[in-house]
Amino acid sequence: MSSGRLTAAILAVLAMVPAPVATATIPPADAAALLNRSDVAGRAPESFRARLRITALHERPDPMDVEVWRSGDAKSLVRFLGPKEKGKYLLRLDGVVWFLAPGARKPVKMSRAHRLRGSASLDDILGTRYGRDYAIEDAAETEEAGEALVVLNLVAKGRHAPYPKVRYYVRRATERPVRVEHLLKSGKTSSVVEFLEWEDGSRPVARRIVVTDRLRPGLRTEVTLLEMEERKIPGGLFDLGDPTERERLEEWP
């Protein structure tokens, strides 16, 4: 085959391959504003109580219900609601996580990456402040399944951020996240959070998410928001040494 015919044949084959969707870069100020508007944890009420159901989709259906109490960014309490878990809590104070159990002599310090069920970590449950804890490396418009998205590549501002790198996808029409890909320093994806359903209203409150562990294939966990109320939280719930206020919770149905 002559070089001219060979070139024509190559061009014909390339024409059959779908071209990648063109992207357009986003100005830094616009990207930062979009990240803040779509940051679920960043726009949550300052103080609230929520009830969640956590289901490991890869296992026999056995949902675990928990109650979350949060006061500002520094104080969060996870109460386990199962009959066999009565009196057990995870308490996070200024980024340090403690496990509290009835009869234990003292609290047990836990890893921030502790998984409550399946692939869902404490950060997945309580929310990561992407707008506060990450800087934007670059941002671009893209298209996926015929839908306009913005993808923001983020890098941790400090060592206390739960993931070194993040790829954050936001639906342009609603300014709500579609999924978040957590990356290792190497760039390999460690886990993915997909936002599947939302509460009504202007504030981004996810009703249902699915967390997939990419390092352990098949590990998928669904987190469903059952109820949420904005309210003032008693400071005693977060007292590491005095369980009095937490014991009052056990009187709840």
JSON list of N, CA and C in Angstrom, two decimals, residues 22-91:
[
{"chain": "A", "resi": 22, "resn": "ALA", "atom": "N", "xyz": [-14.93, 17.98, 24.63]},
{"chain": "A", "resi": 22, "resn": "ALA", "atom": "CA", "xyz": [-14.10, 19.15, 24.86]},
{"chain": "A", "resi": 22, "resn": "ALA", "atom": "C", "xyz": [-14.40, 19.73, 26.24]},
{"chain": "A", "resi": 23, "resn": "THR", "atom": "N", "xyz": [-13.39, 20.24, 26.88]},
{"chain": "A", "resi": 23, "resn": "THR", "atom": "CA", "xyz": [-13.54, 20.86, 28.18]},
{"chain": "A", "resi": 23, "resn": "THR", "atom": "C", "xyz": [-13.09, 22.30, 28.12]},
{"chain": "A", "resi": 24, "resn": "ALA", "atom": "N", "xyz": [-13.60, 23.10, 29.03]},
{"chain": "A", "resi": 24, "resn": "ALA", "atom": "CA", "xyz": [-13.19, 24.50, 29.13]},
{"chain": "A", "resi": 24, "resn": "ALA", "atom": "C", "xyz": [-12.78, 24.78, 30.56]},
{"chain": "A", "resi": 25, "resn": "THR", "atom": "N", "xyz": [-11.65, 25.42, 30.74]},
{"chain": "A", "resi": 25, "resn": "THR", "atom": "CA", "xyz": [-11.19, 25.70, 32.10]},
{"chain": "A", "resi": 25, "resn": "THR", "atom": "C", "xyz": [-12.09, 26.73, 32.77]},
{"chain": "A", "resi": 26, "resn": "ILE", "atom": "N", "xyz": [-12.15, 26.65, 34.08]},
{"chain": "A", "resi": 26, "resn": "ILE", "atom": "CA", "xyz": [-12.96, 27.54, 34.89]},
{"chain": "A", "resi": 26, "resn": "ILE", "atom": "C", "xyz": [-12.04, 28.52, 35.62]},
{"chain": "A", "resi": 27, "resn": "PRO", "atom": "N", "xyz": [-12.34, 29.82, 35.60]},
{"chain": "A", "resi": 27, "resn": "PRO", "atom": "CA", "xyz": [-11.52, 30.78, 36.35]},
{"chain": "A", "resi": 27, "resn": "PRO", "atom": "C", "xyz": [-11.45, 30.40, 37.83]},
{"chain": "A", "resi": 28, "resn": "PRO", "atom": "N", "xyz": [-10.30, 30.58, 38.48]},
{"chain": "A", "resi": 28, "resn": "PRO", "atom": "CA", "xyz": [-10.14, 30.17, 39.89]},
{"chain": "A", "resi": 28, "resn": "PRO", "atom": "C", "xyz": [-11.21, 30.72, 40.82]},
{"chain": "A", "resi": 29, "resn": "ALA", "atom": "N", "xyz": [-11.57, 31.98, 40.68]},
{"chain": "A", "resi": 29, "resn": "ALA", "atom": "CA", "xyz": [-12.59, 32.56, 41.58]},
{"chain": "A", "resi": 29, "resn": "ALA", "atom": "C", "xyz": [-13.94, 31.87, 41.40]},
{"chain": "A", "resi": 30, "resn": "ASP", "atom": "N", "xyz": [-14.30, 31.57, 40.15]},
{"chain": "A", "resi": 30, "resn": "ASP", "atom": "CA", "xyz": [-15.57, 30.89, 39.89]},
{"chain": "A", "resi": 30, "resn": "ASP", "atom": "C", "xyz": [-15.55, 29.47, 40.43]},
{"chain": "A", "resi": 31, "resn": "ALA", "atom": "N", "xyz": [-14.41, 28.79, 40.29]},
{"chain": "A", "resi": 31, "resn": "ALA", "atom": "CA", "xyz": [-14.28, 27.42, 40.78]},
{"chain": "A", "resi": 31, "resn": "ALA", "atom": "C", "xyz": [-14.39, 27.39, 42.31]},
{"chain": "A", "resi": 32, "resn": "ALA", "atom": "N", "xyz": [-13.76, 28.33, 42.99]},
{"chain": "A", "resi": 32, "resn": "ALA", "atom": "CA", "xyz": [-13.81, 28.37, 44.45]},
{"chain": "A", "resi": 32, "resn": "ALA", "atom": "C", "xyz": [-15.23, 28.63, 44.94]},
{"chain": "A", "resi": 33, "resn": "ALA", "atom": "N", "xyz": [-15.94, 29.54, 44.27]},
{"chain": "A", "resi": 33, "resn": "ALA", "atom": "CA", "xyz": [-17.32, 29.84, 44.65]},
{"chain": "A", "resi": 33, "resn": "ALA", "atom": "C", "xyz": [-18.22, 28.62, 44.46]},
{"chain": "A", "resi": 34, "resn": "LEU", "atom": "N", "xyz": [-18.02, 27.89, 43.35]},
{"chain": "A", "resi": 34, "resn": "LEU", "atom": "CA", "xyz": [-18.82, 26.70, 43.09]},
{"chain": "A", "resi": 34, "resn": "LEU", "atom": "C", "xyz": [-18.54, 25.62, 44.13]},
{"chain": "A", "resi": 35, "resn": "LEU", "atom": "N", "xyz": [-17.29, 25.44, 44.50]},
{"chain": "A", "resi": 35, "resn": "LEU", "atom": "CA", "xyz": [-16.94, 24.44, 45.52]},
{"chain": "A", "resi": 35, "resn": "LEU", "atom": "C", "xyz": [-17.62, 24.77, 46.84]},
{"chain": "A", "resi": 36, "resn": "ASN", "atom": "N", "xyz": [-17.60, 26.01, 47.24]},
{"chain": "A", "resi": 36, "resn": "ASN", "atom": "CA", "xyz": [-18.23, 26.41, 48.50]},
{"chain": "A", "resi": 36, "resn": "ASN", "atom": "C", "xyz": [-19.74, 26.24, 48.46]},
{"chain": "A", "resi": 37, "resn": "ARG", "atom": "N", "xyz": [-20.36, 26.54, 47.33]},
{"chain": "A", "resi": 37, "resn": "ARG", "atom": "CA", "xyz": [-21.81, 26.41, 47.23]},
{"chain": "A", "resi": 37, "resn": "ARG", "atom": "C", "xyz": [-22.25, 24.94, 47.23]},
{"chain": "A", "resi": 38, "resn": "SER", "atom": "N", "xyz": [-21.39, 24.07, 46.75]},
{"chain": "A", "resi": 38, "resn": "SER", "atom": "CA", "xyz": [-21.76, 22.66, 46.61]},
{"chain": "A", "resi": 38, "resn": "SER", "atom": "C", "xyz": [-21.22, 21.79, 47.75]},
{"chain": "A", "resi": 39, "resn": "ASP", "atom": "N", "xyz": [-20.48, 22.38, 48.67]},
{"chain": "A", "resi": 39, "resn": "ASP", "atom": "CA", "xyz": [-19.85, 21.64, 49.77]},
{"chain": "A", "resi": 39, "resn": "ASP", "atom": "C", "xyz": [-20.91, 21.23, 50.79]},
{"chain": "A", "resi": 40, "resn": "VAL", "atom": "N", "xyz": [-21.26, 19.96, 50.80]},
{"chain": "A", "resi": 40, "resn": "VAL", "atom": "CA", "xyz": [-22.36, 19.48, 51.64]},
{"chain": "A", "resi": 40, "resn": "VAL", "atom": "C", "xyz": [-22.07, 19.70, 53.12]},
{"chain": "A", "resi": 41, "resn": "ALA", "atom": "N", "xyz": [-20.90, 19.27, 53.58]},
{"chain": "A", "resi": 41, "resn": "ALA", "atom": "CA", "xyz": [-20.56, 19.43, 54.99]},
{"chain": "A", "resi": 41, "resn": "ALA", "atom": "C", "xyz": [-20.40, 20.90, 55.37]},
{"chain": "A", "resi": 42, "resn": "GLY", "atom": "N", "xyz": [-19.86, 21.68, 54.45]},
{"chain": "A", "resi": 42, "resn": "GLY", "atom": "CA", "xyz": [-19.64, 23.09, 54.73]},
{"chain": "A", "resi": 42, "resn": "GLY", "atom": "C", "xyz": [-20.91, 23.89, 54.87]},
{"chain": "A", "resi": 43, "resn": "ARG", "atom": "N", "xyz": [-21.97, 23.43, 54.23]},
{"chain": "A", "resi": 43, "resn": "ARG", "atom": "CA", "xyz": [-23.24, 24.16, 54.27]},
{"chain": "A", "resi": 43, "resn": "ARG", "atom": "C", "xyz": [-24.28, 23.50, 55.16]},
{"chain": "A", "resi": 44, "resn": "ALA", "atom": "N", "xyz": [-23.86, 22.51, 55.92]},
{"chain": "A", "resi": 44, "resn": "ALA", "atom": "CA", "xyz": [-24.77, 21.87, 56.88]},
{"chain": "A", "resi": 44, "resn": "ALA", "atom": "C", "xyz": [-25.07, 22.85, 58.02]},
{"chain": "A", "resi": 45, "resn": "PRO", "atom": "N", "xyz": [-26.18, 22.65, 58.72]},
{"chain": "A", "resi": 45, "resn": "PRO", "atom": "CA", "xyz": [-26.48, 23.51, 59.87]},
{"chain": "A", "resi": 45, "resn": "PRO", "atom": "C", "xyz": [-25.33, 23.47, 60.89]},
{"chain": "A", "resi": 46, "resn": "GLU", "atom": "N", "xyz": [-25.16, 24.56, 61.61]},
{"chain": "A", "resi": 46, "resn": "GLU", "atom": "CA", "xyz": [-24.09, 24.63, 62.60]},
{"chain": "A", "resi": 46, "resn": "GLU", "atom": "C", "xyz": [-24.24, 23.55, 63.67]},
{"chain": "A", "resi": 47, "resn": "SER", "atom": "N", "xyz": [-25.48, 23.33, 64.10]},
{"chain": "A", "resi": 47, "resn": "SER", "atom": "CA", "xyz": [-25.76, 22.30, 65.10]},
{"chain": "A", "resi": 47, "resn": "SER", "atom": "C", "xyz": [-26.99, 21.51, 64.65]},
{"chain": "A", "resi": 48, "resn": "PHE", "atom": "N", "xyz": [-26.90, 20.18, 64.70]},
{"chain": "A", "resi": 48, "resn": "PHE", "atom": "CA", "xyz": [-28.04, 19.37, 64.27]},
{"chain": "A", "resi": 48, "resn": "PHE", "atom": "C", "xyz": [-27.97, 17.98, 64.87]},
{"chain": "A", "resi": 49, "resn": "ARG", "atom": "N", "xyz": [-29.12, 17.30, 64.79]},
{"chain": "A", "resi": 49, "resn": "ARG", "atom": "CA", "xyz": [-29.23, 15.88, 65.11]},
{"chain": "A", "resi": 49, "resn": "ARG", "atom": "C", "xyz": [-29.75, 15.18, 63.86]},
{"chain": "A", "resi": 50, "resn": "ALA", "atom": "N", "xyz": [-29.15, 14.06, 63.52]},
{"chain": "A", "resi": 50, "resn": "ALA", "atom": "CA", "xyz": [-29.58, 13.31, 62.34]},
{"chain": "A", "resi": 50, "resn": "ALA", "atom": "C", "xyz": [-29.62, 11.82, 62.66]},
{"chain": "A", "resi": 51, "resn": "ARG", "atom": "N", "xyz": [-30.49, 11.12, 61.96]},
{"chain": "A", "resi": 51, "resn": "ARG", "atom": "CA", "xyz": [-30.59, 9.67, 62.10]},
{"chain": "A", "resi": 51, "resn": "ARG", "atom": "C", "xyz": [-30.27, 9.06, 60.74]},
{"chain": "A", "resi": 52, "resn": "LEU", "atom": "N", "xyz": [-29.34, 8.10, 60.72]},
{"chain": "A", "resi": 52, "resn": "LEU", "atom": "CA", "xyz": [-28.85, 7.52, 59.48]},
{"chain": "A", "resi": 52, "resn": "LEU", "atom": "C", "xyz": [-28.98, 6.00, 59.51]},
{"chain": "A", "resi": 53, "resn": "ARG", "atom": "N", "xyz": [-29.13, 5.43, 58.33]},
{"chain": "A", "resi": 53, "resn": "ARG", "atom": "CA", "xyz": [-29.11, 3.97, 58.17]},
{"chain": "A", "resi": 53, "resn": "ARG", "atom": "C", "xyz": [-27.95, 3.61, 57.25]},
{"chain": "A", "resi": 54, "resn": "ILE", "atom": "N", "xyz": [-27.10, 2.70, 57.73]},
{"chain": "A", "resi": 54, "resn": "ILE", "atom": "CA", "xyz": [-25.91, 2.31, 56.98]},
{"chain": "A", "resi": 54, "resn": "ILE", "atom": "C", "xyz": [-26.05, 0.84, 56.59]},
{"chain": "A", "resi": 55, "resn": "THR", "atom": "N", "xyz": [-25.98, 0.57, 55.29]},
{"chain": "A", "resi": 55, "resn": "THR", "atom": "CA", "xyz": [-26.18, -0.78, 54.78]},
{"chain": "A", "resi": 55, "resn": "THR", "atom": "C", "xyz": [-25.00, -1.20, 53.92]},
{"chain": "A", "resi": 56, "resn": "ALA", "atom": "N", "xyz": [-24.34, -2.28, 54.29]},
{"chain": "A", "resi": 56, "resn": "ALA", "atom": "CA", "xyz": [-23.25, -2.83, 53.47]},
{"chain": "A", "resi": 56, "resn": "ALA", "atom": "C", "xyz": [-23.87, -3.65, 52.34]},
{"chain": "A", "resi": 57, "resn": "LEU", "atom": "N", "xyz": [-23.80, -3.14, 51.12]},
{"chain": "A", "resi": 57, "resn": "LEU", "atom": "CA", "xyz": [-24.48, -3.76, 49.99]},
{"chain": "A", "resi": 57, "resn": "LEU", "atom": "C", "xyz": [-23.84, -5.08, 49.57]},
{"chain": "A", "resi": 58, "resn": "HIS", "atom": "N", "xyz": [-22.58, -5.27, 49.96]},
{"chain": "A", "resi": 58, "resn": "HIS", "atom": "CA", "xyz": [-21.87, -6.49, 49.55]},
{"chain": "A", "resi": 58, "resn": "HIS", "atom": "C", "xyz": [-22.11, -7.64, 50.53]},
{"chain": "A", "resi": 59, "resn": "GLU", "atom": "N", "xyz": [-22.80, -7.37, 51.64]},
{"chain": "A", "resi": 59, "resn": "GLU", "atom": "CA", "xyz": [-23.03, -8.39, 52.64]},
{"chain": "A", "resi": 59, "resn": "GLU", "atom": "C", "xyz": [-24.52, -8.74, 52.72]},
{"chain": "A", "resi": 60, "resn": "ARG", "atom": "N", "xyz": [-24.84, -9.69, 53.58]},
{"chain": "A", "resi": 60, "resn": "ARG", "atom": "CA", "xyz": [-26.24, -9.99, 53.87]},
{"chain": "A", "resi": 60, "resn": "ARG", "atom": "C", "xyz": [-26.91, -8.73, 54.41]},
{"chain": "A", "resi": 61, "resn": "PRO", "atom": "N", "xyz": [-28.07, -8.35, 53.87]},
{"chain": "A", "resi": 61, "resn": "PRO", "atom": "CA", "xyz": [-28.71, -7.11, 54.33]},
{"chain": "A", "resi": 61, "resn": "PRO", "atom": "C", "xyz": [-28.88, -7.09, 55.85]},
{"chain": "A", "resi": 62, "resn": "ASP", "atom": "N", "xyz": [-28.18, -6.19, 56.49]},
{"chain": "A", "resi": 62, "resn": "ASP", "atom": "CA", "xyz": [-28.24, -6.06, 57.94]},
{"chain": "A", "resi": 62, "resn": "ASP", "atom": "C", "xyz": [-27.94, -4.61, 58.28]},
{"chain": "A", "resi": 63, "resn": "PRO", "atom": "N", "xyz": [-28.89, -3.71, 58.03]},
{"chain": "A", "resi": 63, "resn": "PRO", "atom": "CA", "xyz": [-28.64, -2.28, 58.21]},
{"chain": "A", "resi": 63, "resn": "PRO", "atom": "C", "xyz": [-28.30, -1.93, 59.65]},
{"chain": "A", "resi": 64, "resn": "MET", "atom": "N", "xyz": [-27.46, -0.92, 59.79]},
{"chain": "A", "resi": 64, "resn": "MET", "atom": "CA", "xyz": [-27.11, -0.40, 61.11]},
{"chain": "A", "resi": 64, "resn": "MET", "atom": "C", "xyz": [-27.58, 1.04, 61.20]},
{"chain": "A", "resi": 65, "resn": "ASP", "atom": "N", "xyz": [-28.39, 1.35, 62.22]},
{"chain": "A", "resi": 65, "resn": "ASP", "atom": "CA", "xyz": [-28.87, 2.71, 62.42]},
{"chain": "A", "resi": 65, "resn": "ASP", "atom": "C", "xyz": [-27.99, 3.43, 63.44]},
{"chain": "A", "resi": 66, "resn": "VAL", "atom": "N", "xyz": [-27.69, 4.69, 63.16]},
{"chain": "A", "resi": 66, "resn": "VAL", "atom": "CA", "xyz": [-26.91, 5.51, 64.08]},
{"chain": "A", "resi": 66, "resn": "VAL", "atom": "C", "xyz": [-27.57, 6.88, 64.18]},
{"chain": "A", "resi": 67, "resn": "GLU", "atom": "N", "xyz": [-27.27, 7.55, 65.27]},
{"chain": "A", "resi": 67, "resn": "GLU", "atom": "CA", "xyz": [-27.73, 8.92, 65.48]},
{"chain": "A", "resi": 67, "resn": "GLU", "atom": "C", "xyz": [-26.50, 9.81, 65.57]},
{"chain": "A", "resi": 68, "resn": "VAL", "atom": "N", "xyz": [-26.51, 10.92, 64.84]},
{"chain": "A", "resi": 68, "resn": "VAL", "atom": "CA", "xyz": [-25.37, 11.83, 64.81]},
{"chain": "A", "resi": 68, "resn": "VAL", "atom": "C", "xyz": [-25.78, 13.15, 65.45]},
{"chain": "A", "resi": 69, "resn": "TRP", "atom": "N", "xyz": [-24.98, 13.60, 66.41]},
{"chain": "A", "resi": 69, "resn": "TRP", "atom": "CA", "xyz": [-25.16, 14.90, 67.04]},
{"chain": "A", "resi": 69, "resn": "TRP", "atom": "C", "xyz": [-23.93, 15.74, 66.71]},
{"chain": "A", "resi": 70, "resn": "ARG", "atom": "N", "xyz": [-24.13, 16.93, 66.17]},
{"chain": "A", "resi": 70, "resn": "ARG", "atom": "CA", "xyz": [-22.99, 17.76, 65.78]},
{"chain": "A", "resi": 70, "resn": "ARG", "atom": "C", "xyz": [-23.19, 19.19, 66.30]},
{"chain": "A", "resi": 71, "resn": "SER", "atom": "N", "xyz": [-22.12, 19.72, 66.86]},
{"chain": "A", "resi": 71, "resn": "SER", "atom": "CA", "xyz": [-22.11, 21.11, 67.32]},
{"chain": "A", "resi": 71, "resn": "SER", "atom": "C", "xyz": [-20.86, 21.78, 66.74]},
{"chain": "A", "resi": 72, "resn": "GLY", "atom": "N", "xyz": [-21.05, 22.58, 65.70]},
{"chain": "A", "resi": 72, "resn": "GLY", "atom": "CA", "xyz": [-19.92, 23.21, 65.04]},
{"chain": "A", "resi": 72, "resn": "GLY", "atom": "C", "xyz": [-19.04, 22.18, 64.34]},
{"chain": "A", "resi": 73, "resn": "ASP", "atom": "N", "xyz": [-17.83, 22.58, 63.95]},
{"chain": "A", "resi": 73, "resn": "ASP", "atom": "CA", "xyz": [-16.92, 21.69, 63.25]},
{"chain": "A", "resi": 73, "resn": "ASP", "atom": "C", "xyz": [-16.14, 20.78, 64.19]},
{"chain": "A", "resi": 74, "resn": "ALA", "atom": "N", "xyz": [-16.01, 21.20, 65.45]},
{"chain": "A", "resi": 74, "resn": "ALA", "atom": "CA", "xyz": [-15.08, 20.52, 66.34]},
{"chain": "A", "resi": 74, "resn": "ALA", "atom": "C", "xyz": [-15.70, 19.37, 67.12]},
{"chain": "A", "resi": 75, "resn": "LYS", "atom": "N", "xyz": [-17.03, 19.33, 67.26]},
{"chain": "A", "resi": 75, "resn": "LYS", "atom": "CA", "xyz": [-17.66, 18.36, 68.14]},
{"chain": "A", "resi": 75, "resn": "LYS", "atom": "C", "xyz": [-18.72, 17.55, 67.40]},
{"chain": "A", "resi": 76, "resn": "SER", "atom": "N", "xyz": [-18.55, 16.23, 67.39]},
{"chain": "A", "resi": 76, "resn": "SER", "atom": "CA", "xyz": [-19.54, 15.33, 66.79]},
{"chain": "A", "resi": 76, "resn": "SER", "atom": "C", "xyz": [-19.65, 14.08, 67.64]},
{"chain": "A", "resi": 77, "resn": "LEU", "atom": "N", "xyz": [-20.87, 13.56, 67.74]},
{"chain": "A", "resi": 77, "resn": "LEU", "atom": "CA", "xyz": [-21.11, 12.34, 68.50]},
{"chain": "A", "resi": 77, "resn": "LEU", "atom": "C", "xyz": [-21.93, 11.39, 67.65]},
{"chain": "A", "resi": 78, "resn": "VAL", "atom": "N", "xyz": [-21.47, 10.15, 67.52]},
{"chain": "A", "resi": 78, "resn": "VAL", "atom": "CA", "xyz": [-22.22, 9.11, 66.82]},
{"chain": "A", "resi": 78, "resn": "VAL", "atom": "C", "xyz": [-22.72, 8.11, 67.86]},
{"chain": "A", "resi": 79, "resn": "ARG", "atom": "N", "xyz": [-24.02, 7.96, 67.93]},
{"chain": "A", "resi": 79, "resn": "ARG", "atom": "CA", "xyz": [-24.64, 7.03, 68.87]},
{"chain": "A", "resi": 79, "resn": "ARG", "atom": "C", "xyz": [-25.14, 5.81, 68.10]},
{"chain": "A", "resi": 80, "resn": "PHE", "atom": "N", "xyz": [-24.73, 4.61, 68.52]},
{"chain": "A", "resi": 80, "resn": "PHE", "atom": "CA", "xyz": [-25.15, 3.37, 67.88]},
{"chain": "A", "resi": 80, "resn": "PHE", "atom": "C", "xyz": [-26.51, 2.96, 68.45]},
{"chain": "A", "resi": 81, "resn": "LEU", "atom": "N", "xyz": [-27.47, 2.65, 67.57]},
{"chain": "A", "resi": 81, "resn": "LEU", "atom": "CA", "xyz": [-28.85, 2.46, 68.00]},
{"chain": "A", "resi": 81, "resn": "LEU", "atom": "C", "xyz": [-29.30, 1.01, 68.06]},
{"chain": "A", "resi": 82, "resn": "GLY", "atom": "N", "xyz": [-28.51, 0.08, 67.60]},
{"chain": "A", "resi": 82, "resn": "GLY", "atom": "CA", "xyz": [-28.91, -1.33, 67.65]},
{"chain": "A", "resi": 82, "resn": "GLY", "atom": "C", "xyz": [-29.03, -1.82, 69.08]},
{"chain": "A", "resi": 83, "resn": "PRO", "atom": "N", "xyz": [-29.91, -2.80, 69.33]},
{"chain": "A", "resi": 83, "resn": "PRO", "atom": "CA", "xyz": [-30.12, -3.32, 70.70]},
{"chain": "A", "resi": 83, "resn": "PRO", "atom": "C", "xyz": [-28.84, -3.87, 71.33]},
{"chain": "A", "resi": 84, "resn": "LYS", "atom": "N", "xyz": [-27.93, -4.39, 70.52]},
{"chain": "A", "resi": 84, "resn": "LYS", "atom": "CA", "xyz": [-26.68, -4.93, 71.05]},
{"chain": "A", "resi": 84, "resn": "LYS", "atom": "C", "xyz": [-25.61, -3.85, 71.21]},
{"chain": "A", "resi": 85, "resn": "GLU", "atom": "N", "xyz": [-25.92, -2.64, 70.72]},
{"chain": "A", "resi": 85, "resn": "GLU", "atom": "CA", "xyz": [-24.93, -1.55, 70.75]},
{"chain": "A", "resi": 85, "resn": "GLU", "atom": "C", "xyz": [-25.29, -0.48, 71.78]},
{"chain": "A", "resi": 86, "resn": "LYS", "atom": "N", "xyz": [-26.24, -0.75, 72.63]},
{"chain": "A", "resi": 86, "resn": "LYS", "atom": "CA", "xyz": [-26.73, 0.24, 73.59]},
{"chain": "A", "resi": 86, "resn": "LYS", "atom": "C", "xyz": [-25.59, 0.81, 74.43]},
{"chain": "A", "resi": 87, "resn": "GLY", "atom": "N", "xyz": [-25.52, 2.14, 74.47]},
{"chain": "A", "resi": 87, "resn": "GLY", "atom": "CA", "xyz": [-24.51, 2.81, 75.28]},
{"chain": "A", "resi": 87, "resn": "GLY", "atom": "C", "xyz": [-23.18, 3.00, 74.61]},
{"chain": "A", "resi": 88, "resn": "LYS", "atom": "N", "xyz": [-23.05, 2.62, 73.33]},
{"chain": "A", "resi": 88, "resn": "LYS", "atom": "CA", "xyz": [-21.78, 2.76, 72.61]},
{"chain": "A", "resi": 88, "resn": "LYS", "atom": "C", "xyz": [-21.81, 4.02, 71.74]},
{"chain": "A", "resi": 89, "resn": "TYR", "atom": "N", "xyz": [-20.68, 4.73, 71.73]},
{"chain": "A", "resi": 89, "resn": "TYR", "atom": "CA", "xyz": [-20.59, 5.99, 70.99]},
{"chain": "A", "resi": 89, "resn": "TYR", "atom": "C", "xyz": [-19.21, 6.14, 70.34]},
{"chain": "A", "resi": 90, "resn": "LEU", "atom": "N", "xyz": [-19.18, 6.94, 69.29]},
{"chain": "A", "resi": 90, "resn": "LEU", "atom": "CA", "xyz": [-17.94, 7.50, 68.78]},
{"chain": "A", "resi": 90, "resn": "LEU", "atom": "C", "xyz": [-18.01, 9.00, 69.00]},
{"chain": "A", "resi": 91, "resn": "LEU", "atom": "N", "xyz": [-17.00, 9.55, 69.64]},
{"chain": "A", "resi": 91, "resn": "LEU", "atom": "CA", "xyz": [-16.97, 10.97, 69.94]},
{"chain": "A", "resi": 91, "resn": "LEU", "atom": "C", "xyz": [-15.76, 11.59, 69.23]}
]
